[in-house]
PDB file of C-alpha atoms in Angstrom:
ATOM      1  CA  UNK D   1       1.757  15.308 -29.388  1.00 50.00           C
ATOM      2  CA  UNK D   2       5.188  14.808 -27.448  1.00 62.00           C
ATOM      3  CA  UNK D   3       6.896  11.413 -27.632  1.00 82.00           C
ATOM      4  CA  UNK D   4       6.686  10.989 -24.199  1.00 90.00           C
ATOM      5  CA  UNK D   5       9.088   8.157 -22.433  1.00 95.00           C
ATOM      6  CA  UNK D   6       7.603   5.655 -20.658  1.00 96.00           C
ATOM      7  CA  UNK D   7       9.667   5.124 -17.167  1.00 96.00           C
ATOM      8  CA  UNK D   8       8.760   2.629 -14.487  1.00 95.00           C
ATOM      9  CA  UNK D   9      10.910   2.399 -10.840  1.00 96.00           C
ATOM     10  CA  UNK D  10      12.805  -1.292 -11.121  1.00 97.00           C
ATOM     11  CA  UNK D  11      14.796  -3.542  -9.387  1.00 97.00           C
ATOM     12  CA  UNK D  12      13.165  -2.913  -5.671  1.00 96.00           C
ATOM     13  CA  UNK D  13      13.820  -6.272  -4.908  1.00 94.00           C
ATOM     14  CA  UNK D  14      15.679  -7.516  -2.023  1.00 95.00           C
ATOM     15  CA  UNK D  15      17.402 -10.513  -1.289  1.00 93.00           C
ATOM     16  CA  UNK D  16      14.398 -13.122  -1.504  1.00 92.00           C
ATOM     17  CA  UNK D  17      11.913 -10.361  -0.831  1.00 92.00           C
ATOM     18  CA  UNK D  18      10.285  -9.523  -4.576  1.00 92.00           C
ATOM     19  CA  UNK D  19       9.100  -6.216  -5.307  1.00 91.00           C
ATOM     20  CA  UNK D  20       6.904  -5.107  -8.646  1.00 89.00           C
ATOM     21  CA  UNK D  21       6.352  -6.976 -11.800  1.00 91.00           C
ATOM     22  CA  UNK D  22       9.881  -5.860 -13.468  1.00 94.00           C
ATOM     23  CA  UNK D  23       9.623  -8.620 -16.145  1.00 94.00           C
ATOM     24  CA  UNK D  24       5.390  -8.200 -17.298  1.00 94.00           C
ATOM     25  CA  UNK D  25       5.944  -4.501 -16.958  1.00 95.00           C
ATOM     26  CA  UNK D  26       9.430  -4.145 -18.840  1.00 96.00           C
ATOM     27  CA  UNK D  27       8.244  -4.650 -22.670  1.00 96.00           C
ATOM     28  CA  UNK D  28       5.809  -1.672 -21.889  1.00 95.00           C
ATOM     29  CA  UNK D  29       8.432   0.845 -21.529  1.00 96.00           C
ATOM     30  CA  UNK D  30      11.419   2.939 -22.123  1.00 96.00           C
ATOM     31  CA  UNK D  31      13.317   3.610 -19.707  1.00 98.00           C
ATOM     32  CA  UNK D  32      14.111   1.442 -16.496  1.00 98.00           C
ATOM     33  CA  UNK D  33      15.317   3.286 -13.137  1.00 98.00           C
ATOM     34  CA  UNK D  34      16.803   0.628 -11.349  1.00 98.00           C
ATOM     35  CA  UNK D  35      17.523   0.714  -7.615  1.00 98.00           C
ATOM     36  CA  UNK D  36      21.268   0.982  -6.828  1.00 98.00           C
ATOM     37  CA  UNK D  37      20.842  -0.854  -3.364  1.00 97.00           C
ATOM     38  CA  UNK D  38      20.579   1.837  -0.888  1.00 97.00           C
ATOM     39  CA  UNK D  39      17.065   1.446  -0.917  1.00 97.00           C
ATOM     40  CA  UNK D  40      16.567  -1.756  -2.668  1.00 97.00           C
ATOM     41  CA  UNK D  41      17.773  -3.730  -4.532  1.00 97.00           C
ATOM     42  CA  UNK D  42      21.214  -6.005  -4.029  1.00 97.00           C
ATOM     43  CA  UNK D  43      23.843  -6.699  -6.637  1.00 97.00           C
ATOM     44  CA  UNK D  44      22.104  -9.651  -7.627  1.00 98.00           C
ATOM     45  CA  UNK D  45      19.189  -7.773  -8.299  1.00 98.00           C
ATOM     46  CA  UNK D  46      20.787  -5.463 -10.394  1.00 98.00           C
ATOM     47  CA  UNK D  47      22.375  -7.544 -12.351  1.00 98.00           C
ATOM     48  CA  UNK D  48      19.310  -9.506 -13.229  1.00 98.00           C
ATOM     49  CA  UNK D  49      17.564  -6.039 -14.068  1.00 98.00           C
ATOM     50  CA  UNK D  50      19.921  -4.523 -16.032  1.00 98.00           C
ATOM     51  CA  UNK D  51      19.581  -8.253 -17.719  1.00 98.00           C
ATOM     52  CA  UNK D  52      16.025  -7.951 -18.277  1.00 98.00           C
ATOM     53  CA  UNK D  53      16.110  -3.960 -19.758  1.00 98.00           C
ATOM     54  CA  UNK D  54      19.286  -4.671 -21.996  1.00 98.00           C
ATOM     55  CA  UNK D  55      16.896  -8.295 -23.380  1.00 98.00           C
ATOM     56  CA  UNK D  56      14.011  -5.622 -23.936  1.00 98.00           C
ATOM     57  CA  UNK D  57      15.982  -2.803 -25.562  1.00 98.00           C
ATOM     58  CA  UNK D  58      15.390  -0.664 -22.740  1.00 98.00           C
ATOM     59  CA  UNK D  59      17.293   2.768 -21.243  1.00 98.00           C
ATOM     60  CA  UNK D  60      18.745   1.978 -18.193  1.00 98.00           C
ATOM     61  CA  UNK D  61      18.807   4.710 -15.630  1.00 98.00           C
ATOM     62  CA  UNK D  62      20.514   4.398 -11.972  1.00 98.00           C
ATOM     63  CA  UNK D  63      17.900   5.200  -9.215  1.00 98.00           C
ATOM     64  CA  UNK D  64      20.130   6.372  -6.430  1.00 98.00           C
ATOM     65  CA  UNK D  65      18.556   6.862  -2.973  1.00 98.00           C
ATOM     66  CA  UNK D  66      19.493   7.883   0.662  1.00 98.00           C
ATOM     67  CA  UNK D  67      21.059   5.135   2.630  1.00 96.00           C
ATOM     68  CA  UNK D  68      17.780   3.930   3.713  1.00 96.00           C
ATOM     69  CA  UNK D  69      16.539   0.378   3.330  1.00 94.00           C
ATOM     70  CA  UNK D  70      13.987   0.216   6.105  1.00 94.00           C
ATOM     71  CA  UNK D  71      12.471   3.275   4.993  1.00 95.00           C
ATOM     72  CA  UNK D  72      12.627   2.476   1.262  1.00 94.00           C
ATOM     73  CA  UNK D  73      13.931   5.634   0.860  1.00 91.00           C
ATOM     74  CA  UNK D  74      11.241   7.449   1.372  1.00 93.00           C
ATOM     75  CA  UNK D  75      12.627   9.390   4.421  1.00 94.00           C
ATOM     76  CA  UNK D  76      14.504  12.789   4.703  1.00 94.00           C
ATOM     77  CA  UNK D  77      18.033  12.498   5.297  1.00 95.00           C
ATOM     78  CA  UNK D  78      20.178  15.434   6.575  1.00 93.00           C
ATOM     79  CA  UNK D  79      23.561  15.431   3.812  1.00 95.00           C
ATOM     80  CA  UNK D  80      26.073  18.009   2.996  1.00 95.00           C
ATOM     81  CA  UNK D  81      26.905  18.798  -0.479  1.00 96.00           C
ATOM     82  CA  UNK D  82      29.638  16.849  -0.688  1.00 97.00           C
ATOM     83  CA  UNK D  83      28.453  13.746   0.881  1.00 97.00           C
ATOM     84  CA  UNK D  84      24.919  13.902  -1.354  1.00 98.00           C
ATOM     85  CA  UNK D  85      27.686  13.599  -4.658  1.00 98.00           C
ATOM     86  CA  UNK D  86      29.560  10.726  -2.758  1.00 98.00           C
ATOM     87  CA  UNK D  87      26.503   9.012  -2.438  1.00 98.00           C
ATOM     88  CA  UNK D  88      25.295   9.169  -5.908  1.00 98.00           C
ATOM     89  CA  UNK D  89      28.888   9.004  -7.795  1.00 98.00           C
ATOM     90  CA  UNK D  90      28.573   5.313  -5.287  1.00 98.00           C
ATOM     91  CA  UNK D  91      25.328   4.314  -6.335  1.00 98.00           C
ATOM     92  CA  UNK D  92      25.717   5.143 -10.017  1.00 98.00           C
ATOM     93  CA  UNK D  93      29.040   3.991 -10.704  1.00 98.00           C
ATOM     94  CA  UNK D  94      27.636   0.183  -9.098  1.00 98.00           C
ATOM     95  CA  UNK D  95      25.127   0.296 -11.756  1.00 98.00           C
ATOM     96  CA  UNK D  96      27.207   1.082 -14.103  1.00 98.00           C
ATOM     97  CA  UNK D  97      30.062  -1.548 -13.477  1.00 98.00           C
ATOM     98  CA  UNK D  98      27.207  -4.235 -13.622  1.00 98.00           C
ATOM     99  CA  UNK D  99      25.810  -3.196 -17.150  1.00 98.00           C
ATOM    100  CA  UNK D 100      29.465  -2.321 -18.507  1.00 98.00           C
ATOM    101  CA  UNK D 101      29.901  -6.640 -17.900  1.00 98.00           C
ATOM    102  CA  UNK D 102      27.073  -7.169 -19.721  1.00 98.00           C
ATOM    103  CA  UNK D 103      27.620  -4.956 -22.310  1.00 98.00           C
ATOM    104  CA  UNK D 104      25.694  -2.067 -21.413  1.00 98.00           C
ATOM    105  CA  UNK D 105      25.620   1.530 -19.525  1.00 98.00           C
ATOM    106  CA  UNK D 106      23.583   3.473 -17.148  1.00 98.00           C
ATOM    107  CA  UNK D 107      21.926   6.249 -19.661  1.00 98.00           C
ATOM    108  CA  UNK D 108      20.198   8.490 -16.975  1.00 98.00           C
ATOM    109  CA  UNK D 109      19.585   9.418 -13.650  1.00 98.00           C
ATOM    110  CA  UNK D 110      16.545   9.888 -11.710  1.00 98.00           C
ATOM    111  CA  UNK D 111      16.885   9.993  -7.984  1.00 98.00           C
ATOM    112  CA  UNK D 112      14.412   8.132  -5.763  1.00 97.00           C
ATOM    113  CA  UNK D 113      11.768   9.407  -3.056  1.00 93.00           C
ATOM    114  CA  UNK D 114      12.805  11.732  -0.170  1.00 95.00           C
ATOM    115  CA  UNK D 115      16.294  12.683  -2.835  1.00 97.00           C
ATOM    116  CA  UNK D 116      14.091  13.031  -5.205  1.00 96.00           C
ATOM    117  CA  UNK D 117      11.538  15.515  -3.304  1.00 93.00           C
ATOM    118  CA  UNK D 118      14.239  16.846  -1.470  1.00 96.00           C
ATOM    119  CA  UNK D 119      16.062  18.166  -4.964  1.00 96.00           C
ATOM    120  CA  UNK D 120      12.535  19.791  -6.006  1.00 95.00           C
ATOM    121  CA  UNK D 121      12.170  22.046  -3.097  1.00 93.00           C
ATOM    122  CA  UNK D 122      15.732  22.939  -2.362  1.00 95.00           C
ATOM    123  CA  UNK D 123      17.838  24.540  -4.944  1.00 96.00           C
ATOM    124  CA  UNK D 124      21.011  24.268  -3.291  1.00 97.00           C
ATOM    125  CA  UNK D 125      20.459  20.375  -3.298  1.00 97.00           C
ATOM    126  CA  UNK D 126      19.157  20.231  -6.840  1.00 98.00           C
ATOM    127  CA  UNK D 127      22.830  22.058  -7.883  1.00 98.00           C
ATOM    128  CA  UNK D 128      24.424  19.369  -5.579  1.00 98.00           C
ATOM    129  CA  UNK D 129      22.788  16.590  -7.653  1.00 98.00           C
ATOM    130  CA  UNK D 130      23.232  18.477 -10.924  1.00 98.00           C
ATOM    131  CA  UNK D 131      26.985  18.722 -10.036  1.00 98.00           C
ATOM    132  CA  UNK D 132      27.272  14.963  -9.396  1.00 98.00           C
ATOM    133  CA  UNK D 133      25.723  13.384 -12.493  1.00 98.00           C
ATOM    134  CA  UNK D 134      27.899  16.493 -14.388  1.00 98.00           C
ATOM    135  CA  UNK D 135      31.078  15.219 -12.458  1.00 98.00           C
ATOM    136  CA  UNK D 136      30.229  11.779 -13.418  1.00 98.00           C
ATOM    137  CA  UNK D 137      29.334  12.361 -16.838  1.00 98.00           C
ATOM    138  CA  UNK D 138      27.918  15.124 -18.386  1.00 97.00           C
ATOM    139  CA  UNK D 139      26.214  13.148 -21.186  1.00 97.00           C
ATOM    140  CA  UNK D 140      23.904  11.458 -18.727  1.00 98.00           C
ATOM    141  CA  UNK D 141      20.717  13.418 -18.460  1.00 98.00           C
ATOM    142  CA  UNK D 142      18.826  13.682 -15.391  1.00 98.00           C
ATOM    143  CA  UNK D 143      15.495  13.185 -14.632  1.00 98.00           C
ATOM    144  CA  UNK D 144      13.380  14.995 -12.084  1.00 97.00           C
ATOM    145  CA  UNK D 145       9.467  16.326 -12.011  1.00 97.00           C
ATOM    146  CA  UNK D 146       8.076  18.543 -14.437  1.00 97.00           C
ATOM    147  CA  UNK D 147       6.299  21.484 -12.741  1.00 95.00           C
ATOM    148  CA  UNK D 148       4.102  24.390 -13.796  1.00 95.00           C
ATOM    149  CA  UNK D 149       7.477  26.301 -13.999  1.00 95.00           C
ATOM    150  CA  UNK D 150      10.684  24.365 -15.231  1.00 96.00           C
ATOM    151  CA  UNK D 151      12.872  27.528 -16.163  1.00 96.00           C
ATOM    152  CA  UNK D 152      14.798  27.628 -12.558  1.00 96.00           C
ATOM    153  CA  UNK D 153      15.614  23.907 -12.810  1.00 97.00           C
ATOM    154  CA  UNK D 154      16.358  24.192 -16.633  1.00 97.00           C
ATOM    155  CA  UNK D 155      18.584  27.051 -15.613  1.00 97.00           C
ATOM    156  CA  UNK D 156      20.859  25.184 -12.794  1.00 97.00           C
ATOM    157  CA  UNK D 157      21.158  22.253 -15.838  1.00 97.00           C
ATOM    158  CA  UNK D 158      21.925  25.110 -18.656  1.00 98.00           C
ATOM    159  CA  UNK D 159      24.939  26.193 -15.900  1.00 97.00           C
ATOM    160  CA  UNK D 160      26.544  22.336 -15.750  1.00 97.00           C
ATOM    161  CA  UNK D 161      25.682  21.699 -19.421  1.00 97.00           C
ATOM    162  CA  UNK D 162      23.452  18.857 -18.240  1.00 98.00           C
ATOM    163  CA  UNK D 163      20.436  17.663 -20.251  1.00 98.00           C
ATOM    164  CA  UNK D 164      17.224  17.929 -18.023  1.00 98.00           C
ATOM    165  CA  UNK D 165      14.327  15.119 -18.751  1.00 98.00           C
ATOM    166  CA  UNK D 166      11.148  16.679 -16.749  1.00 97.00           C
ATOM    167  CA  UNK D 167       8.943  13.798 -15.638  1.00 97.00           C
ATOM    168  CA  UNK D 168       5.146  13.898 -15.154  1.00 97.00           C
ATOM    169  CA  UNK D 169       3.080  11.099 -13.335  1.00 93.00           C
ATOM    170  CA  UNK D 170      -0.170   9.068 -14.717  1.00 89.00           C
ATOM    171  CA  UNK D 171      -1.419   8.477 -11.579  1.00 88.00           C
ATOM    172  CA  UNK D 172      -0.533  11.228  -8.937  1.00 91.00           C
ATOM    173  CA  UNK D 173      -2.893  14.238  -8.245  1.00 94.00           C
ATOM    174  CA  UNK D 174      -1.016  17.680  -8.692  1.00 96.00           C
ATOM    175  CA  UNK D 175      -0.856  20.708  -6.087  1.00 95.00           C
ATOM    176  CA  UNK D 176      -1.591  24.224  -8.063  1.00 94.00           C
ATOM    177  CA  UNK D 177       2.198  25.114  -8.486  1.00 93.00           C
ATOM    178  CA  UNK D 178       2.602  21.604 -10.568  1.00 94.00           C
ATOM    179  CA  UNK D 179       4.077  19.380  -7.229  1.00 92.00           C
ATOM    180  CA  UNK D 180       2.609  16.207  -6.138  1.00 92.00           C
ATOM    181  CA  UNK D 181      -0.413  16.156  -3.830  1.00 92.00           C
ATOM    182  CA  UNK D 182       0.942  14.601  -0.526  1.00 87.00           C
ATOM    183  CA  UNK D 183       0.329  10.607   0.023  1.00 83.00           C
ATOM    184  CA  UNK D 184      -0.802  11.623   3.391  1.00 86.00           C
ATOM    185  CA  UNK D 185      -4.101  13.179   1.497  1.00 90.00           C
ATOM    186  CA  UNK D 186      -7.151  11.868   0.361  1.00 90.00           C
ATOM    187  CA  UNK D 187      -7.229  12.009  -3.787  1.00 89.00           C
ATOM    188  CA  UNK D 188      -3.725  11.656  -4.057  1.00 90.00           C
ATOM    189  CA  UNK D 189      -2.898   8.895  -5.840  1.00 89.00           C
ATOM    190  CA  UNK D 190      -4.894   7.908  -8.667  1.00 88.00           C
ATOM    191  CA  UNK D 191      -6.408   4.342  -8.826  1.00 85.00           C
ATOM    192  CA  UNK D 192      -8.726   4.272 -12.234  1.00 85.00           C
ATOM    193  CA  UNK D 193      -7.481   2.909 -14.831  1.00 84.00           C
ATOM    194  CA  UNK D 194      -9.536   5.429 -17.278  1.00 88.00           C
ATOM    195  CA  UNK D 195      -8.740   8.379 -15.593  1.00 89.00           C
ATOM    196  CA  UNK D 196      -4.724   7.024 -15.243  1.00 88.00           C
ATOM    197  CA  UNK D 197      -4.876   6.934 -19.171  1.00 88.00           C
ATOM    198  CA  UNK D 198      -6.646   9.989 -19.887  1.00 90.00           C
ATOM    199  CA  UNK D 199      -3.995  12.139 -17.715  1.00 92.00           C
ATOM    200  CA  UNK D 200      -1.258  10.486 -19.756  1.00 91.00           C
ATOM    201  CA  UNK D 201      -2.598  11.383 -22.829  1.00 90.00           C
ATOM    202  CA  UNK D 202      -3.861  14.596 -21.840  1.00 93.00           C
ATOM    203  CA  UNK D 203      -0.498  15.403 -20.516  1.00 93.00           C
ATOM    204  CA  UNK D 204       1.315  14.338 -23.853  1.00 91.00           C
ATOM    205  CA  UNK D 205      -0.944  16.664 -25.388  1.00 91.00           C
ATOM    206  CA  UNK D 206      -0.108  19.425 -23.592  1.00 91.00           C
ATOM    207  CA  UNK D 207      -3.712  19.484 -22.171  1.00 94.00           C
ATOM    208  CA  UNK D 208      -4.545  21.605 -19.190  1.00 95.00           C
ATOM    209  CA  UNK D 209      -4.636  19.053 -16.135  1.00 95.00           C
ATOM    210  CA  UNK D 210      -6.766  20.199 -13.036  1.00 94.00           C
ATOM    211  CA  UNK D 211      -4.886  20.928 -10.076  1.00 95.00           C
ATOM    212  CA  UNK D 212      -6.072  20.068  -6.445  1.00 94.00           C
ATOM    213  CA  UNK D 213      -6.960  23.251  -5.993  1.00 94.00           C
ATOM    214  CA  UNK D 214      -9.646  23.936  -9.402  1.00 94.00           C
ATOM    215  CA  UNK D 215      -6.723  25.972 -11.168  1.00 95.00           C
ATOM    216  CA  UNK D 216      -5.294  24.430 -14.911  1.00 97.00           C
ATOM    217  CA  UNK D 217      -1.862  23.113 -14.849  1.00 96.00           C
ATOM    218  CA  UNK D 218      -0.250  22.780 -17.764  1.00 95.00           C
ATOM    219  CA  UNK D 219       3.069  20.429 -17.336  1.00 95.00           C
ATOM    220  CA  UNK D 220       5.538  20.073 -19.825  1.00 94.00           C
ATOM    221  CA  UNK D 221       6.951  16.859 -19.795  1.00 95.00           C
ATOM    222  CA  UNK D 222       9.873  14.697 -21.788  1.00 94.00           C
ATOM    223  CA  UNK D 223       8.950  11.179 -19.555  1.00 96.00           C
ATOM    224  CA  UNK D 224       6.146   9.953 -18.027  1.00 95.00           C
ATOM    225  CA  UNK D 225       6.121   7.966 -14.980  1.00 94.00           C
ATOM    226  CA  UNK D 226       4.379   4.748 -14.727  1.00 88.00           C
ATOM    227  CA  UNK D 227       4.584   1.806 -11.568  1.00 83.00           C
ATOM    228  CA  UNK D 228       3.988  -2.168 -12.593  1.00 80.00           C
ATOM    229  CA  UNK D 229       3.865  -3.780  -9.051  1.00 78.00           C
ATOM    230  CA  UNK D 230       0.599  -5.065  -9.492  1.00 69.00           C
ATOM    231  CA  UNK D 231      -1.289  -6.850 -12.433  1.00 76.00           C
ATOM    232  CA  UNK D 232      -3.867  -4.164 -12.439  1.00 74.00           C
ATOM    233  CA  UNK D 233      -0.829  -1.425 -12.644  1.00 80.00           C
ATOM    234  CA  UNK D 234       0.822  -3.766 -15.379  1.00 84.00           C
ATOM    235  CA  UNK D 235      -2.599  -3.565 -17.242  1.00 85.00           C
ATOM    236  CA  UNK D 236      -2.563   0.037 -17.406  1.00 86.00           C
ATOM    237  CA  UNK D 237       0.644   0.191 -18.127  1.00 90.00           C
ATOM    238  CA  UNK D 238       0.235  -1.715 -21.469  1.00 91.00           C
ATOM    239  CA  UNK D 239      -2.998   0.230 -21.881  1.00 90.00           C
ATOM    240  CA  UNK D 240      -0.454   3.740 -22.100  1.00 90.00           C
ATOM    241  CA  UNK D 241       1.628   1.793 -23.844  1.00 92.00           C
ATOM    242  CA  UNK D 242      -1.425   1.336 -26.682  1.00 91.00           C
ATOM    243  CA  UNK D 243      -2.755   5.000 -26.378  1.00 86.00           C
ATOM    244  CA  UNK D 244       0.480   7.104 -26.783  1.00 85.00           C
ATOM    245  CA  UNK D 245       1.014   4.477 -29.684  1.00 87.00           C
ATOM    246  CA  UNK D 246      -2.021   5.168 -31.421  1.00 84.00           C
ATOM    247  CA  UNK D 247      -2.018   8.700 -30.782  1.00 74.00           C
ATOM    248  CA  UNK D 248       1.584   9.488 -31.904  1.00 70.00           C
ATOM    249  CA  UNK D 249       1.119   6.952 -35.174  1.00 68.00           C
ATOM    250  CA  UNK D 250       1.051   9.608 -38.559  1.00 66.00           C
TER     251      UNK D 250
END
């Protein structure tokens, strides 16, 4: 079985606005992608975060975004090249500054939502973002979605010398060619707990998961994905936690 990390999107708070369970969810995991404020999250925010992860031995990853905070993000943005790195050298070196006071650094980098999509179905944005984090620091890996063929995106990171961490989701329904079903369709987002758990662990595995359309997809994955803004999601978050522990034990 892989030793699958366990990440969880943090720090989408705003201001007095609160956003997910960051400190029920945060001893359940590995790796926290806090938001670097362009689509939540404030300094504030951060700083309490990268509190809570550093308290919990936890990675710290920046989540950078598309200047967006009334869309959370979650909207396509048109960027050139260059301004794509600006933004994310911005967001990343924000993060950074805040753990480097408290006596940490940002370990990762997984982009959020629309920069995040956007990367997986346009190569010449994927090299953008690959060139940034490189630029930045080639040590940092960089985390983006595991699909049913990695060897184009592992290519692009073997070019900039950049680690790759492919992520895989618990509780998202998968197309045939390994992307995420749309949110605007029925079936995609999972909401059992048992069948949540049983696509983590079939997915550290390396178990055949069944695609939208009746085909097996096989995704290989270094991180799993996980979300904690609920006390159900925190639940089955601790539940994963529990599985991949007793499944990995010798």
């Amino acid at each position: 079985m892989n030793r699958l990390l366990l990440n969880c999107d943090i720090g989408e708070s705003f201001g007095h606005w609160t956003m997910g369970l960051d400190a029920e969810v945060m001893p359940y995991i590995d790796c926290a992608n806090i938001a670097c404020g362009f689509h939540a999250g404030d300094p504030s925010i951060m700083r309490k975060t990268v509190s809570l992860a550093l308290a919990n031995n936890v990675r710290i990853g920046a989540h950078p975004a598309y200047q967006d905070l009334a869309g959370f993000g979650r909207r396509s943005m048109a960027y050139g090249a260059q301004e794509l790195q600006d933004l994310l050298h911005y967001q990343i070196g924000a993060l950074d500054g805040i753990c480097r006071a408290q006596g940490g650094r940002v370990s990762y980098v997984k982009p959020h939502g629309a920069m995040y999509n956007d990367m997986m179905a346009n190569p010449q944005q994927l090299r953008a973002v690959i060139q940034a984090v490189a630029a930045y620091d080639p040590g940092l890996p960089l985390m983006l979605m595991a699909t049913r063929d990695n060897s184009a995106a592992q290519a692009l990171g073997d070019e900039y010398g950049l680690t790759l961490w492919f992520e895989a989701f618990a509780d998202r329904a998968y197309d045939s060619a390994g992307h995420l079903v749309s949110r605007q369709l029925p079936g995609a987002v999972h909401h059992d707990a048992e069948v949540i758990i049983a696509q983590a662990l079939g997915i550290a595995r390396g178990d055949a998961l069944t695609a939208s359309d009746g085909s097996a997809l096989v995704l290989h994955a270094n991180t799993l994905c996980v979300h904690g803004d609920n006390a159900s999601s925190v639940a089955a978050v601790r539940r994963i936690r529990e599985a991949l522990d007793r499944q990995s034990a010798p």
